[in-house]
Short mmCIF file of C-alpha atoms and ligand atoms in Angstrom, two decimals:
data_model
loop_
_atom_site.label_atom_id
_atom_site.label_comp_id
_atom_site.label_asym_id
_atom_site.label_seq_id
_atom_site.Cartn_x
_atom_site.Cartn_y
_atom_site.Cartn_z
CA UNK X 472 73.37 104.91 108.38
CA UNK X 473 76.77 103.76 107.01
CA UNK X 474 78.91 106.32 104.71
CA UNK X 475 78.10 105.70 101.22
CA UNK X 476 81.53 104.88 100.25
CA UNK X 477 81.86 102.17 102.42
CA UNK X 478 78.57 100.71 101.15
CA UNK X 479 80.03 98.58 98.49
CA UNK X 480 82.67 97.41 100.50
CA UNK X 481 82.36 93.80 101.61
CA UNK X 482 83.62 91.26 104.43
CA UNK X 483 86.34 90.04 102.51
CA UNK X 484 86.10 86.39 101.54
CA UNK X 485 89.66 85.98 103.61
CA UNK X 486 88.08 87.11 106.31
CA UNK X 487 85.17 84.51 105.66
CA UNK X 488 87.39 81.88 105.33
CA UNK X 489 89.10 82.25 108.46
CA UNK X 490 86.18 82.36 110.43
CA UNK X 491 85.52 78.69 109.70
CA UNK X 492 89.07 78.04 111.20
CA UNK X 493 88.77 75.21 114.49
CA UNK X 494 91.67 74.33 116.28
CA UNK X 495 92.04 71.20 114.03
CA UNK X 496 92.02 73.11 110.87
CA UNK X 497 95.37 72.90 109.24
CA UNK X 498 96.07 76.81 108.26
CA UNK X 499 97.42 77.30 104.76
CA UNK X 500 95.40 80.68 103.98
CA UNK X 501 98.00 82.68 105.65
CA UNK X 502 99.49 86.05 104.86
CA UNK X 503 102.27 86.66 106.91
CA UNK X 504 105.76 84.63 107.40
CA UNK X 505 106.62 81.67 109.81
CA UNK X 506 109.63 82.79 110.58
CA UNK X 507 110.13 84.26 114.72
CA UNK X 508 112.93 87.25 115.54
CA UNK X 509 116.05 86.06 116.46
CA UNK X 510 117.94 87.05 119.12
CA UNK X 511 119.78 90.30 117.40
CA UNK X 512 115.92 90.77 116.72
CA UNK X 513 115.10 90.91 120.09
CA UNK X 514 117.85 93.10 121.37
CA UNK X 515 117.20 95.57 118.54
CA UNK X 516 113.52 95.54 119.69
CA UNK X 517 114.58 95.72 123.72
CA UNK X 518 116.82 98.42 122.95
CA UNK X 519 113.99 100.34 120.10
CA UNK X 520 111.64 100.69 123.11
CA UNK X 521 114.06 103.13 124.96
CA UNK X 522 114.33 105.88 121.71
CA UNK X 523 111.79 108.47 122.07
CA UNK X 524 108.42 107.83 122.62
CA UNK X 525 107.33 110.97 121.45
CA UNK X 526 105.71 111.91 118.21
CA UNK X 527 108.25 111.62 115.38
CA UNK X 528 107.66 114.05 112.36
CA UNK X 529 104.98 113.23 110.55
CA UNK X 530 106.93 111.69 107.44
CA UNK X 531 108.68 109.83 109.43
CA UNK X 532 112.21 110.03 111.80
CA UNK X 533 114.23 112.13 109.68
CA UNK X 534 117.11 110.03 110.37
CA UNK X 535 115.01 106.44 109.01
CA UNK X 536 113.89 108.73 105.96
CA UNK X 537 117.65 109.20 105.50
CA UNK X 538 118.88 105.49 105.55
CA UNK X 539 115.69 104.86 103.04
CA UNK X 540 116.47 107.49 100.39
CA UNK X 541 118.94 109.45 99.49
CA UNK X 542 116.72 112.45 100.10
CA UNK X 543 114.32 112.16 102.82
CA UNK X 544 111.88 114.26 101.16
CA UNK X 545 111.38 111.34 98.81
CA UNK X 546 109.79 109.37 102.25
CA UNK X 547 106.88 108.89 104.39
CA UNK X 548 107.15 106.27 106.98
CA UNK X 549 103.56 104.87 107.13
CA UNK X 550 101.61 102.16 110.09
CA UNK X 551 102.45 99.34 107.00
CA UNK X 552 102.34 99.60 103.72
CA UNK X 553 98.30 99.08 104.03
CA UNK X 554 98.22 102.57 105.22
CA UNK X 555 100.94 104.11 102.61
CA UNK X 556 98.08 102.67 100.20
CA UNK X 557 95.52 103.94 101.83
CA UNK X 558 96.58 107.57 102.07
CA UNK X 559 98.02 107.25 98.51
CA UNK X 560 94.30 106.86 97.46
CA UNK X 561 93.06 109.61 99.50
CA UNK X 562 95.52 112.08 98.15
CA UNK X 563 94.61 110.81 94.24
CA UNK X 564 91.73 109.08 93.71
CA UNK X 565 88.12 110.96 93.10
CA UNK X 566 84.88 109.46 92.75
CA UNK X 567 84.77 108.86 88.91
CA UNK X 568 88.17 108.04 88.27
CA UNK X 569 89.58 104.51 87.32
CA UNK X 570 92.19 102.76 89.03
CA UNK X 571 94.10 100.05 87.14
CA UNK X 572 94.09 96.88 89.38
CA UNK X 573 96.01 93.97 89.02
CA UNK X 574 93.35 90.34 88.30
CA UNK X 575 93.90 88.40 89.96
CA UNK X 576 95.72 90.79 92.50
CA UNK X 577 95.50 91.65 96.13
CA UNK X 578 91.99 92.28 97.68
CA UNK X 579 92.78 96.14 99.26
CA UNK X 580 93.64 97.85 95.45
CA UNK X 581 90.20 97.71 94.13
CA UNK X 582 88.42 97.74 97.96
CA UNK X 583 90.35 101.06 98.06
CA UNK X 584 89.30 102.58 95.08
CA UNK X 585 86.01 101.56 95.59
CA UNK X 586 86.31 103.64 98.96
CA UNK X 587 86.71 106.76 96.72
CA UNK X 588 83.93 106.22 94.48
CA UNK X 589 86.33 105.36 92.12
CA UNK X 590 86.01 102.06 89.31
CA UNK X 591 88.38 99.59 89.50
CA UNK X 592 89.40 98.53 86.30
CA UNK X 593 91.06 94.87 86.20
CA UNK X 594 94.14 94.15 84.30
CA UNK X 595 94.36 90.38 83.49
CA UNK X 596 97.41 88.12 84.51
CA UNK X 597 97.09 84.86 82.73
CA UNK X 598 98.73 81.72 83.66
CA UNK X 599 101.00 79.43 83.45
CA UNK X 600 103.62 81.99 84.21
CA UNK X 601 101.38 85.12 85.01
CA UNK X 602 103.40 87.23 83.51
CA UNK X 603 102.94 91.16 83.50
CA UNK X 604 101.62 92.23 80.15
CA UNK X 605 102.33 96.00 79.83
CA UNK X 606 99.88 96.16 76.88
CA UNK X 607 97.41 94.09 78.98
CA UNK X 608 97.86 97.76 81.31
CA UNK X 609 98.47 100.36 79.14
CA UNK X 610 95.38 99.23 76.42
CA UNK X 611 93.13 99.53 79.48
CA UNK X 612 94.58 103.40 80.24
CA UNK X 613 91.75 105.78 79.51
CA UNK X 614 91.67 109.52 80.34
CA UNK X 615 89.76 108.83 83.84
CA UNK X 616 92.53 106.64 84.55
CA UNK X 617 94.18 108.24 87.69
CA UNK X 618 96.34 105.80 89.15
CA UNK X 619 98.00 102.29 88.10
CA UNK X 620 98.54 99.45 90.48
CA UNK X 621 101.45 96.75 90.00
CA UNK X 622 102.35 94.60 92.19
CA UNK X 623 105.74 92.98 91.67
CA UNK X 624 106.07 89.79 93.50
CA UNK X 625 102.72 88.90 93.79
CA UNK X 626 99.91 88.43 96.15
CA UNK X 627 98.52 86.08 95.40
CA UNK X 628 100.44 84.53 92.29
CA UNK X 629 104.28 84.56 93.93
CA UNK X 630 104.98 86.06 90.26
CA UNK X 631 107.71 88.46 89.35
CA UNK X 632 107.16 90.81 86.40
CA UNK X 633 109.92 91.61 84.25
CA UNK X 634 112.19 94.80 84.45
CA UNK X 635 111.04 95.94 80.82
CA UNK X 636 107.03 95.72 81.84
CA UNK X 637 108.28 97.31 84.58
CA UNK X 638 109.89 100.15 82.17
CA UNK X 639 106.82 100.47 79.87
CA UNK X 640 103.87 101.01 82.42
CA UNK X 641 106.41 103.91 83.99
CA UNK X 642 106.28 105.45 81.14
CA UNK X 643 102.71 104.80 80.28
CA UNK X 644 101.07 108.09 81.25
CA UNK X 645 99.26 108.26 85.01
CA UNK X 646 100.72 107.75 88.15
CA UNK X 647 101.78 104.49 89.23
CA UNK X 648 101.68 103.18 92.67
CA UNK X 649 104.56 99.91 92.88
CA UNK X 650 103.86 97.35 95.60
CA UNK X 651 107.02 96.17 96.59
CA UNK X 652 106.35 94.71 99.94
CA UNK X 653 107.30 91.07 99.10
CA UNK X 654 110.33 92.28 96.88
CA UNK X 655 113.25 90.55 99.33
CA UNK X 656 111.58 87.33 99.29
CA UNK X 657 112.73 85.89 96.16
CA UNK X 658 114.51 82.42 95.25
CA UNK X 659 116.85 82.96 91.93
CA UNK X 660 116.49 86.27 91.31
CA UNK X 661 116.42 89.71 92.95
CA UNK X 662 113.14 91.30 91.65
CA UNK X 663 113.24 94.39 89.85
CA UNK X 664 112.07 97.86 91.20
CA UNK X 665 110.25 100.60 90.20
CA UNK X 666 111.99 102.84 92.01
CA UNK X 667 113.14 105.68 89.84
CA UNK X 668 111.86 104.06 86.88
CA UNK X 669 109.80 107.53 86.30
CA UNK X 670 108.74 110.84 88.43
CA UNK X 671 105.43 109.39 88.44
CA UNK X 672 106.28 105.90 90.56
CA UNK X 673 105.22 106.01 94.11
CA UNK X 674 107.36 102.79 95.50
CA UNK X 675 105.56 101.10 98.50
CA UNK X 676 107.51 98.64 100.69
CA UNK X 677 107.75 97.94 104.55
CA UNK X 678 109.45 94.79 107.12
CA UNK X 679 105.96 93.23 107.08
CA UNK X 680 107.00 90.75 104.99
CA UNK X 681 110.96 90.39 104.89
CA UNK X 682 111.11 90.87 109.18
CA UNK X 683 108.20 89.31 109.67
CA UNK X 684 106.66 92.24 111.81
CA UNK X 685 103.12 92.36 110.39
CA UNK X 686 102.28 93.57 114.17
CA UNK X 687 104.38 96.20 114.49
CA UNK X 688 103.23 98.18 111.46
CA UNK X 689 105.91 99.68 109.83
CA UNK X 690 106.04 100.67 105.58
CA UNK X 691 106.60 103.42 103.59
CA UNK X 692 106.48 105.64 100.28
CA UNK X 693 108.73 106.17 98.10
CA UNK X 694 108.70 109.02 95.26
CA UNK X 695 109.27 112.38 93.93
CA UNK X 696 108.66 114.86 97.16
CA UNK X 697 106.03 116.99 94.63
CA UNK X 698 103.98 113.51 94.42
CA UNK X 699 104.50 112.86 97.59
CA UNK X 700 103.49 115.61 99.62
CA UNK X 701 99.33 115.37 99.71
CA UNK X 702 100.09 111.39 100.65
CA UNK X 703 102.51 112.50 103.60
CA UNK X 704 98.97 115.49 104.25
CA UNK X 705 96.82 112.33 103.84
CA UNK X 706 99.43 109.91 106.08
CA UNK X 707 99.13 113.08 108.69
CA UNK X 708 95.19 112.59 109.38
CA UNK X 709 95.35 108.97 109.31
CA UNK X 710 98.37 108.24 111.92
CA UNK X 711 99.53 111.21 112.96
CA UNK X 712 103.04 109.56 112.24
CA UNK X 713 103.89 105.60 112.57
CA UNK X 714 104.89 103.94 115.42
CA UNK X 715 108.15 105.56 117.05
CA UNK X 716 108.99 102.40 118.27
CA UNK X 717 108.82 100.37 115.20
CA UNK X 718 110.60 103.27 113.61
CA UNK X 719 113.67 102.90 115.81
CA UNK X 720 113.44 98.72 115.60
CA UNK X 721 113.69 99.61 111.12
CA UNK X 722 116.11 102.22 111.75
CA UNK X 723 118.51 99.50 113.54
CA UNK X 724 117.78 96.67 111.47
CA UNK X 725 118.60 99.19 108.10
CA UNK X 726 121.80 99.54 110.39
CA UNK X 727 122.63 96.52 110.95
CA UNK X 728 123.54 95.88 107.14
CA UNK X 729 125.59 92.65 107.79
CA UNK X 730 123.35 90.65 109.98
CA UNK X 731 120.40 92.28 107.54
CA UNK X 732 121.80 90.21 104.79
CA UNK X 733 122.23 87.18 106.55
CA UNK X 734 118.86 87.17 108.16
CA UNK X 735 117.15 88.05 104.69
CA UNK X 736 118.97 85.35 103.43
CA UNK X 737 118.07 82.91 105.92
CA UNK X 738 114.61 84.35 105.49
CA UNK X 739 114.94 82.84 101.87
CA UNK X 740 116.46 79.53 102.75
CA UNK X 741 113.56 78.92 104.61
CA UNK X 742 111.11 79.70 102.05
CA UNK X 743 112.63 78.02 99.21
CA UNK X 744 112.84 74.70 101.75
CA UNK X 745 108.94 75.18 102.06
CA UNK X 746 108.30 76.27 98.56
CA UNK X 747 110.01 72.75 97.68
CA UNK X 748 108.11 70.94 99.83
CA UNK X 749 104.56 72.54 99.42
CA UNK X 750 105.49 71.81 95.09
CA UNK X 751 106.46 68.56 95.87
CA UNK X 752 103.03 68.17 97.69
CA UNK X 753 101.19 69.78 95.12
CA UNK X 754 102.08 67.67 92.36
CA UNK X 755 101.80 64.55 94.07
CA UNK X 756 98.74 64.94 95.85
CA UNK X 757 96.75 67.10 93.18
CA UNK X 758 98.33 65.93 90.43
CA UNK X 759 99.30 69.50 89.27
CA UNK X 760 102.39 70.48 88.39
CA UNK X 761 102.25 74.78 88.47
CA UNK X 762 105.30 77.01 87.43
CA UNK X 763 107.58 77.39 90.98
CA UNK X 764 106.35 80.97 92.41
CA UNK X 765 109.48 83.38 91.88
CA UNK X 766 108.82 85.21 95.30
CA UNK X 767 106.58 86.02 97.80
CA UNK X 768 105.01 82.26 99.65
CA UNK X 769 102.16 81.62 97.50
CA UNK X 770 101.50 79.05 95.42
CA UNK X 771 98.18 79.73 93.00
CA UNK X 772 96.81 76.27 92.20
CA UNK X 773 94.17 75.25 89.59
CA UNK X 774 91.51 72.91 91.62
CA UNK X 775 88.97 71.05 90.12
CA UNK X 776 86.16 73.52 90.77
CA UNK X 777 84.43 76.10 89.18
CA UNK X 778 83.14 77.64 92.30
CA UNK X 779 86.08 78.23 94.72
CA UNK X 780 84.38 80.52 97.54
CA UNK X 781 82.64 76.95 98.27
CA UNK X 782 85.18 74.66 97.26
CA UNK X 783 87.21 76.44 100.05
CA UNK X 784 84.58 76.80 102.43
CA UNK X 785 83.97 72.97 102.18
CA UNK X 786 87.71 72.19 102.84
CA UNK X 787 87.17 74.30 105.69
CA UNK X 788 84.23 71.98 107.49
CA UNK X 789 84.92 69.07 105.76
CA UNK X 790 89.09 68.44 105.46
CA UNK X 791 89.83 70.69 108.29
CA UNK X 792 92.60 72.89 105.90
CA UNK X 793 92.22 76.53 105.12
CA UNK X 794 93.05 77.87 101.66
CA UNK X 795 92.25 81.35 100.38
CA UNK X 796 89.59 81.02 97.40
CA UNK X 797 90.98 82.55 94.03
CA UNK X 798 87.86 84.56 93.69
CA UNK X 799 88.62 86.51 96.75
CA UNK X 800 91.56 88.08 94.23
CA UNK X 801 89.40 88.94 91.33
CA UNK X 802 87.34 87.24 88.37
CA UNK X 803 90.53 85.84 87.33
CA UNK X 804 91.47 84.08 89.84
CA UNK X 805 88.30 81.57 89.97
CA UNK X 806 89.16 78.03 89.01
CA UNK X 807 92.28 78.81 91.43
CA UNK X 808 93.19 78.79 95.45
CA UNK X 809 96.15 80.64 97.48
CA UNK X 810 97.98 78.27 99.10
CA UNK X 811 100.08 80.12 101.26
CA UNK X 812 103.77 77.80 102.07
CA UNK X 813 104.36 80.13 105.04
CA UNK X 814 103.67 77.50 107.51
CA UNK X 815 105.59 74.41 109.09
CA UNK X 816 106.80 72.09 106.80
CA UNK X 817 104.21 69.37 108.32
CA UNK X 818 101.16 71.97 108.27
CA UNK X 819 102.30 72.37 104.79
CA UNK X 820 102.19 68.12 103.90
CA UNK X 821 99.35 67.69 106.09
CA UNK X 822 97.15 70.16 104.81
CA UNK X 823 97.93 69.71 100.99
CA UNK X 824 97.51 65.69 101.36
CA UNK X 825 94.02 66.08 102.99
CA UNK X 826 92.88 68.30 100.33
CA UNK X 827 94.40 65.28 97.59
CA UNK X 828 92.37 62.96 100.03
CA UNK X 829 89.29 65.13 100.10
CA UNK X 830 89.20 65.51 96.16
CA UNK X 831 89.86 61.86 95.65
CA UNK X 832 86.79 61.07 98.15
CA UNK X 833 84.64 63.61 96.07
CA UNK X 834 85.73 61.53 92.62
CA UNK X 835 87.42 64.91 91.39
C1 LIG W 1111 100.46 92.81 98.23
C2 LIG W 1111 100.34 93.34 99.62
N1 LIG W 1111 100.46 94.66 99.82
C3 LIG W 1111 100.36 95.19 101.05
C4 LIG W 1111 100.11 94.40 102.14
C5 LIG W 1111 99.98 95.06 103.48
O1 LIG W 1111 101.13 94.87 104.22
P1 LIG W 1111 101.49 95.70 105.52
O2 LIG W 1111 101.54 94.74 106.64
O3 LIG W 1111 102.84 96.32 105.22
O4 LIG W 1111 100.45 96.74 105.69
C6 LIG W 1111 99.96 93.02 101.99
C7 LIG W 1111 99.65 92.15 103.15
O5 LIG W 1111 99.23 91.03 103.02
C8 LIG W 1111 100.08 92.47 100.70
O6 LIG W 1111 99.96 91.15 100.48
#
């Protein structure tokens, strides 16, 4: 008989969509970067797999926690940011409590809080812009309210929230976790961080994202070492510590400040190319025109459809493209789907036009 707390967690409706991928199917409902390790890359990782391969501490190498704070009591080094999350919630969040959740937002925050018998309590972003409303968060704060979510660029909207909602939901009350793990990926505009914005701001970030290392599981926590100590106890029975390997491979990239730069802003060079062209498509193919994403490679596009689990699911069979339904994000998100611009320039035409094609044949 399964664990009760796991008994209203579903398949998510990613994972649902995926499974109707064929080699044909064009793939725009992913959630990690197109971009491959260069050669630096490579030697870094060559040279990471001759360190230690020995249990680190469990917060982390002391000398990574160093290069990521100024104190490296402020750090545990987690297997991704999924798992900094994870033991965050295990550390805070009792059955009963409420969990402020970003809608529409990324699936894990209110899967997770559902793990701990806790309630998720949405927090609407509303488009065009998406904007972060603090009032839309602190209104929603009641005294069950044990942790708040934000996550600044988004998944799924690309969306950037501004330094002063930023400032307000800080200094709001309960403690507030900051999903920063798509933070380097921006086009104008560095985003704004939480860090140090309050002692109650647990930062999250990792090279998932910016390094494109979703494999090699490597994140971390950020905050106060009195708020962080039960998460590095939690982060101790979940992983033991994270890979020493990809600990070494961050430790030389964080190193490595001036090819860093460059590659993060090659990183974003290729992005904005793909953000142009996945716009361009959009427009001319949907005949939408949506406000450019700030960050992140998502674009959050209003379809035709007030059912998008099967709107997606029929693009799946039928047009051979895969695009992540807005549902799968929260009520908010209906009416919408992720299309993720991580992808070749030509997956990125060739999947938008055949969903313009498909909508066209349907007489939408
Ligand atoms: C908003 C957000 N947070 C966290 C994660 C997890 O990333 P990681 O690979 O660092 O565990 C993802 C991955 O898609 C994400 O989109």
């Amino acid at each position: 008989m399964i664990a009760k707390r796991f008994a209203r967690v579903e398949l998510s409706l990613i994972r649902q969509i995926n499974a109707l991928a064929t080699p044909l199917s064009t793939n725009l409902g992913i959630g990690e970067p197109n971009t491959e390790p260069d050669e630096t890359l490579h030697e870094f990782a060559r040279r990471a797999a001759t360190v230690s391969w020995h249990y680190s501490a469990n917060a982390g190498a002391p000398s990574l926690r160093k290069k990521l704070a100024d104190d490296l009591n402020e750090v545990c080094v987690t297997a991704g940011t999924q798992e900094a999350l994870y033991a965050i919630f295990q550390a805070y969040v009792d059955p009963g409590d409420e969990v402020l959740v970003p809608d529409p937002g990324f699936v894990a925050y209110a899967t997770l809080a559902k793990i701990c018998g806790a309630e998720p309590v949405p927090y609407p972003l509303q488009p065009p812009a998406w904007d972060l409303d603090a009032d839309a968060v602190i209104s929603r704060i009641t005294p069950k309210t044990k942790l708040v979510i934000v996550n600044s660029p988004s998944n799924p909207l690309g969306a950037v929230a501004s330094r002063s909602a930023l400032e307000a939901i800080a200094e709001a009350g309960p403690l507030v976790v900051s999903d920063e793990v798509y933070r380097q990926l921006w086009y104008d505009a560095e985003p704004a961080s939480m860090r140090g914005m309050s002692r109650k701001v647990i930062v999250i970030d990792g090279m998932s994202k910016s390094h494109a290392m979703t494999g090699l599981r490597i994140g971390w926590a950020l905050a106060h070492p009195d708020i962080l100590k039960p998460v590095i106890t939690a982060h101790q029975y979940i992983a033991t510590c994270a890979s020493v390997f990809s600990q070494a491979l961050a430790e030389m990239v964080l190193d490595a400040k001036e090819w860093n730069a460059s590659w993060l802003e090659r990183v974003r060079a290729q992005f904005r190319m793909q953000r142009e062209v996945a716009l361009h498509a959009i427009e001319r193919e949907l005949e939408v025109k949506i406000d450019a994403p700030a960050a992140a490679f998502y674009a959050f596009v209003p379809v035709p459809s007030c059912d998008t689990l099967t709107f997606a699911k029929t693009l799946a069979t039928d047009a051979a493209v895969l695009v992540i339904p807005g549902a799968a994000f929260g009520m908010n998100g209906e009416g919408f789907v992720r299309i993720s611009y991580a992808a070749s320039n030509e997956a990125i035409g060739t999947g938008i036009e055949r969903i313009g094609g498909w909508l066209r044949a349907a007489g939408r």
